Short mmCIF file of C-alpha atoms in Angstrom, two decimals:
data_model
loop_
_atom_site.label_atom_id
_atom_site.label_comp_id
_atom_site.label_asym_id
_atom_site.label_seq_id
_atom_site.Cartn_x
_atom_site.Cartn_y
_atom_site.Cartn_z
CA MET A 1 98.61 121.37 111.38
CA ARG A 2 101.12 120.67 114.22
CA PHE A 3 103.14 123.33 115.71
CA HIS A 4 106.88 122.98 116.22
CA SER A 5 106.47 122.46 119.88
CA PRO A 6 103.14 122.46 122.36
CA GLN A 7 101.71 125.68 123.24
CA LYS A 8 98.95 126.37 126.06
CA LEU A 9 95.46 126.94 126.19
CA LYS A 10 96.15 130.30 126.79
CA THR A 11 98.49 131.58 124.87
CA ILE A 12 96.59 130.89 121.61
CA ALA A 13 93.36 132.34 123.26
CA ASP A 14 95.75 135.52 123.58
CA LEU A 15 96.50 134.53 120.67
CA ILE A 16 92.98 135.26 118.59
CA GLY A 17 91.88 137.54 121.44
CA SER A 18 89.26 134.66 122.43
CA LYS A 19 87.37 133.54 125.95
CA PHE A 20 88.61 130.31 126.72
CA VAL A 21 87.46 127.24 128.67
CA GLY A 22 89.48 124.59 130.47
CA SER A 23 93.09 125.14 132.38
CA GLU A 24 95.20 127.68 131.10
CA ASP A 25 98.29 124.87 130.91
CA PHE A 26 95.70 122.78 128.92
CA GLU A 27 97.69 121.84 126.47
CA VAL A 28 97.73 122.27 122.56
CA LEU A 29 99.62 120.31 119.63
CA GLY A 30 98.26 121.47 116.33
CA THR A 31 95.08 122.26 114.61
CA ASN A 32 93.07 120.34 112.16
CA GLU A 33 90.25 119.74 110.12
CA ILE A 34 87.21 117.63 111.17
CA HIS A 35 87.49 114.75 109.20
CA MET A 36 91.47 114.46 110.02
CA VAL A 37 91.43 115.57 113.99
CA LYS A 38 93.54 113.95 116.10
CA ALA A 39 93.99 114.29 120.26
CA GLY A 40 95.64 117.40 121.04
CA GLU A 41 94.68 119.06 118.50
CA ILE A 42 91.91 122.22 117.33
CA VAL A 43 88.95 121.66 115.12
CA PHE A 44 86.83 124.92 114.35
CA VAL A 45 82.60 125.06 114.41
CA ASN A 46 80.92 127.99 113.36
CA HIS A 47 77.25 126.44 113.19
CA PRO A 48 75.09 125.02 115.58
CA LYS A 49 74.38 122.16 113.26
CA TYR A 50 77.74 120.95 113.74
CA TYR A 51 78.19 121.62 117.18
CA ASP A 52 77.75 117.65 118.44
CA LYS A 53 80.11 116.76 115.31
CA ALA A 54 82.82 118.64 116.96
CA LEU A 55 82.55 118.69 120.94
CA ASN A 56 82.73 114.36 120.40
CA SER A 57 85.20 113.84 117.51
CA ALA A 58 88.66 112.99 118.62
CA ALA A 59 89.86 117.11 118.92
CA THR A 60 90.97 118.03 122.29
CA ILE A 61 90.04 121.73 122.26
CA ILE A 62 87.38 123.22 119.99
CA LEU A 63 87.69 126.48 118.89
CA ILE A 64 83.25 127.88 118.68
CA ASP A 65 80.96 130.60 118.40
CA LYS A 66 79.19 129.92 121.14
CA GLU A 67 80.09 129.01 125.33
CA VAL A 68 78.57 125.57 125.60
CA ASP A 69 79.23 122.89 128.05
CA CYS A 70 82.89 121.79 127.60
CA PRO A 71 82.73 117.46 127.55
CA GLU A 72 84.94 116.32 130.34
CA GLY A 73 88.84 116.25 128.94
CA LYS A 74 88.44 118.73 126.55
CA ALA A 75 89.03 122.68 126.09
CA LEU A 76 86.97 125.76 124.38
CA LEU A 77 88.09 128.83 122.57
CA VAL A 78 85.23 131.11 122.29
CA SER A 79 85.63 133.17 118.93
CA ASP A 80 82.82 135.42 117.51
CA ASP A 81 84.67 134.12 114.26
CA PRO A 82 85.92 130.62 114.35
CA PHE A 83 86.80 130.44 110.71
CA ARG A 84 88.81 134.11 110.61
CA ASP A 85 90.32 132.66 114.17
CA PHE A 86 90.99 129.19 112.50
CA ASN A 87 93.43 131.02 109.68
CA LYS A 88 94.74 133.19 112.32
CA ILE A 89 95.99 130.18 114.44
CA ASN A 90 97.10 128.62 111.11
CA THR A 91 99.12 131.58 109.37
CA HIS A 92 100.62 132.30 112.92
CA PHE A 93 102.31 128.91 113.04
CA THR A 94 102.74 128.62 109.31
CA ARG A 95 104.35 131.22 107.24
CA ILE A 96 102.78 131.39 103.71
CA TYR A 97 105.24 132.75 100.78
CA ASN A 98 103.29 131.98 97.60
CA PHE A 99 106.56 132.03 96.14
CA ARG A 100 107.45 135.61 96.84
CA GLU A 101 110.87 134.66 98.32
CA GLU A 102 112.70 132.04 97.84
CA LEU A 103 114.68 130.19 100.50
CA HIS A 104 116.37 127.66 97.87
CA ASP A 105 115.88 125.17 100.74
CA ALA A 106 114.97 122.10 98.89
CA GLU A 107 116.48 119.18 99.87
CA ILE A 108 116.64 116.56 96.22
CA GLY A 109 118.02 113.14 96.71
CA ASP A 110 121.10 111.45 94.53
CA GLY A 111 120.09 110.31 91.23
CA THR A 112 117.02 113.47 90.50
CA HIS A 113 116.67 115.42 87.39
CA ILE A 114 114.84 118.46 87.38
CA HIS A 115 113.72 120.44 84.71
CA HIS A 116 115.47 123.90 84.92
CA SER A 117 111.67 125.57 84.02
CA ALA A 118 110.31 123.88 86.82
CA VAL A 119 109.56 126.02 90.00
CA ILE A 120 110.15 124.81 93.44
CA GLY A 121 108.42 126.11 96.50
CA ASN A 122 110.15 126.18 100.16
CA ASN A 123 110.53 123.70 102.65
CA VAL A 124 109.86 120.78 99.66
CA THR A 125 111.91 117.04 99.76
CA ILE A 126 112.11 115.59 96.90
CA GLY A 127 113.65 111.89 96.77
CA LYS A 128 116.11 109.76 94.48
CA ASN A 129 115.72 108.71 90.82
CA THR A 130 112.70 111.33 90.77
CA LEU A 131 112.33 113.22 87.16
CA ILE A 132 110.87 116.48 87.01
CA PHE A 133 109.31 117.52 83.65
CA PRO A 134 109.53 121.27 82.32
CA ASN A 135 106.83 123.80 84.01
CA VAL A 136 106.27 121.73 87.13
CA VAL A 137 105.26 123.72 89.72
CA ILE A 138 105.50 122.32 93.65
CA GLY A 139 104.05 124.23 96.11
CA ASP A 140 105.82 125.31 99.84
CA ARG A 141 105.71 121.92 102.06
CA THR A 142 105.28 119.18 99.23
CA VAL A 143 106.78 115.94 100.30
CA ILE A 144 108.07 113.61 97.07
CA GLY A 145 109.45 109.97 97.14
CA ASP A 146 111.94 108.16 95.15
CA ASN A 147 111.27 107.08 91.49
CA VAL A 148 108.32 109.51 91.33
CA VAL A 149 107.60 110.87 87.36
CA ILE A 150 105.67 114.07 87.22
CA GLN A 151 105.03 115.55 83.50
CA SER A 152 104.88 118.70 82.04
CA ASN A 153 102.68 121.84 83.45
CA THR A 154 101.47 119.92 86.46
CA VAL A 155 100.57 121.78 89.54
CA LEU A 156 101.60 119.92 92.81
CA GLY A 157 100.48 121.68 96.33
CA GLY A 158 98.40 124.79 95.08
CA ASP A 159 95.50 126.21 97.54
CA ALA A 160 92.72 124.34 98.53
CA PHE A 161 89.33 124.98 97.38
CA TYR A 162 87.49 125.60 100.40
CA TYR A 163 85.44 129.36 101.22
CA ARG A 164 82.73 130.82 103.24
CA LYS A 165 80.03 133.34 102.07
CA LEU A 166 80.92 136.59 104.16
CA ASN A 167 79.34 139.78 103.05
CA GLY A 168 78.34 138.97 100.25
CA ASN A 169 82.34 137.68 98.76
CA PHE A 170 83.99 134.45 99.19
CA ASP A 171 86.57 134.21 102.18
CA ARG A 172 89.54 131.56 101.87
CA LEU A 173 90.06 129.20 104.16
CA ILE A 174 94.11 129.44 103.96
CA SER A 175 95.40 126.00 103.46
CA VAL A 176 99.07 125.52 105.14
CA GLY A 177 98.83 121.77 104.90
CA ASN A 178 101.07 119.78 102.20
CA VAL A 179 101.22 117.28 99.01
CA VAL A 180 102.51 113.86 99.61
CA ILE A 181 104.07 112.04 97.00
CA GLU A 182 105.18 108.17 97.38
CA ASN A 183 107.58 106.45 95.39
CA ASN A 184 107.16 105.00 92.39
CA VAL A 185 104.40 107.19 91.58
CA GLU A 186 103.48 108.17 87.69
CA ILE A 187 101.89 111.50 87.26
CA GLY A 188 101.07 112.87 83.97
CA ASN A 189 100.77 116.30 82.10
CA GLY A 190 98.71 119.32 83.21
CA CYS A 191 97.05 117.39 86.77
CA THR A 192 96.68 120.03 90.01
CA ILE A 193 97.10 117.93 93.12
CA ASP A 194 95.79 120.79 95.91
CA ARG A 195 97.49 120.44 99.23
CA GLY A 196 95.66 119.58 102.41
CA VAL A 197 94.05 122.69 104.41
CA THR A 198 95.57 121.25 107.62
CA ASP A 199 96.97 117.71 107.07
CA SER A 200 98.08 116.03 103.68
CA THR A 201 97.02 115.56 100.41
CA ILE A 202 98.13 111.85 99.80
CA ILE A 203 99.35 110.27 96.51
CA GLY A 204 100.25 106.43 97.67
CA GLU A 205 102.98 104.21 96.58
CA GLY A 206 102.92 102.94 92.78
CA SER A 207 100.23 104.55 91.69
CA VAL A 208 99.69 106.66 88.09
CA LEU A 209 97.83 109.43 87.27
CA ASP A 210 96.92 110.14 83.52
CA ASN A 211 96.89 113.89 82.21
CA GLN A 212 94.70 116.08 83.16
CA ILE A 213 93.33 115.07 86.83
CA GLN A 214 92.12 116.97 89.29
CA ILE A 215 92.89 116.04 93.12
CA GLY A 216 91.22 118.13 96.13
CA HIS A 217 92.60 118.88 99.33
CA ASP A 218 93.25 116.44 101.88
CA THR A 219 92.08 113.88 99.85
CA VAL A 220 94.26 110.36 100.16
CA ILE A 221 94.59 108.21 96.95
CA GLY A 222 95.70 104.07 98.11
CA LYS A 223 98.55 102.55 96.85
CA LYS A 224 98.85 101.43 92.97
CA CYS A 225 95.82 103.01 92.14
CA LEU A 226 95.14 103.89 88.07
CA ILE A 227 93.56 106.86 87.62
CA ALA A 228 92.49 108.46 83.96
CA SER A 229 92.25 111.28 82.40
CA GLN A 230 90.12 113.92 83.43
CA VAL A 231 89.07 112.59 86.58
CA GLY A 232 87.87 115.06 89.32
CA ILE A 233 88.20 114.19 92.99
CA ALA A 234 87.08 116.71 95.63
CA GLY A 235 88.67 117.26 99.42
CA CYS A 236 88.20 115.41 101.57
CA CYS A 237 87.87 111.82 99.59
CA VAL A 238 89.29 108.35 100.78
CA ILE A 239 90.14 106.40 97.19
CA GLY A 240 91.20 102.78 98.99
CA ASP A 241 94.47 100.55 97.18
CA GLU A 242 94.40 99.42 93.57
CA VAL A 243 91.01 101.31 93.21
CA THR A 244 90.59 102.40 88.53
CA LEU A 245 89.05 105.45 87.92
CA TRP A 246 88.42 105.51 84.11
CA GLY A 247 87.60 108.81 82.19
CA GLN A 248 85.81 111.56 83.90
CA VAL A 249 84.86 110.01 86.63
CA GLY A 250 83.64 112.69 89.51
CA ILE A 251 83.88 112.48 93.00
CA ALA A 252 81.96 114.81 95.43
CA SER A 253 83.99 115.85 98.62
CA GLY A 254 84.24 113.75 101.72
CA ASN A 255 83.32 110.46 100.12
CA LYS A 256 85.45 106.79 100.90
CA ILE A 257 85.87 104.20 98.06
CA GLU A 258 86.75 100.72 98.88
CA SER A 259 90.09 99.04 97.79
CA GLY A 260 89.73 97.10 94.50
CA SER A 261 87.29 99.26 93.03
CA VAL A 262 86.63 99.79 89.62
CA LEU A 263 84.36 103.05 88.32
CA LEU A 264 84.17 103.00 84.58
CA GLY A 265 83.61 106.29 82.55
CA LYS A 266 81.90 109.02 83.75
CA THR A 267 80.67 107.51 86.86
CA GLY A 268 79.73 109.94 89.91
CA VAL A 269 79.71 109.27 93.05
CA ASN A 270 77.73 110.95 95.77
CA ARG A 271 78.44 108.22 98.43
CA ASP A 272 80.83 105.70 100.27
CA LEU A 273 81.32 102.69 97.58
CA GLU A 274 82.20 99.06 98.84
CA LYS A 275 84.18 97.01 96.51
CA GLY A 276 82.55 96.73 93.38
CA THR A 277 82.40 97.71 89.43
CA TYR A 278 80.55 100.97 89.29
CA ILE A 279 78.68 102.90 86.54
CA GLY A 280 76.34 105.54 85.67
CA MET A 281 75.63 109.44 87.21
CA PHE A 282 75.07 107.92 90.77
CA ALA A 283 77.30 104.97 90.47
CA GLU A 284 75.04 102.22 89.87
CA ASP A 285 76.33 98.32 90.66
CA PHE A 286 77.59 97.09 86.54
CA LYS A 287 75.90 93.82 86.72
CA THR A 288 72.46 95.56 88.08
CA TYR A 289 72.98 98.18 85.18
CA LEU A 290 73.17 95.55 82.35
CA LYS A 291 70.41 93.72 83.79
CA LYS A 292 68.09 96.76 84.29
CA GLU A 293 69.45 97.45 79.86
CA VAL A 294 68.85 94.12 78.91
CA LYS A 295 64.71 94.63 80.46
CA LEU A 296 64.07 97.61 79.06
CA ARG A 297 65.44 96.78 75.85
CA ASN A 298 63.00 93.64 75.99
CA LEU A 299 60.23 95.79 76.58
CA LYS A 300 57.20 95.50 73.86
#
């Protein structure tokens, strides 16, 4: 999430009541998660296991629960609860409406038809010649391109599934990102695409999604992908261009699928995959799988 205008380190520290390490005029441009963070942005870390990853990331401001040596050219915000204060920063700079207030400020292109039963949030942009079917829900800040088809009961821009356990309960990391649907995308019935926590969940140009597909926060789907029914993709995944995912494929969080890959029905993914065709619970190379099956059947 980029702020509307650059902030100063001391301003952010005063907002959350934290100590800071660095010049009080150190420029802060926004916030982001570790896998997408860029120079000028804040990333949070609250466990020693991940200190080095955060300190050595592209982030130039680290919201951390302990004062440590600060890398050159960076700054620290030292907080007793970085998770809580990350939420506080994000919701200070991004208003959360949750459909309780309607601004009726959607920008809608020529030739677009939206069924009267669709619900559209605030700060939404929809391109030209797009068709939105009954009972579609479009969350705040969603961006939809030209020539897009979104079929009934699909939800774009729901909350990210991102929690921590706190005092025996689940505490949500509030999502202030959005969903971006590029041009010429078709989305089937009953799909759910969560918005990014601090960045965008993206469906690339020309991709086609079947019915009942779940795509998690901050996942990026490439161009001209084909995704069949009941596929589940967790958050922070990167799917390359022209990837085919057949029915009930499941992809765990943070994994990458190289362009041109094909995942056959019910394939499970728990690691990055190079270009190829895969099958099985642990995404086995399809040719290797067939050879193994032949050998097993020939056993006497």
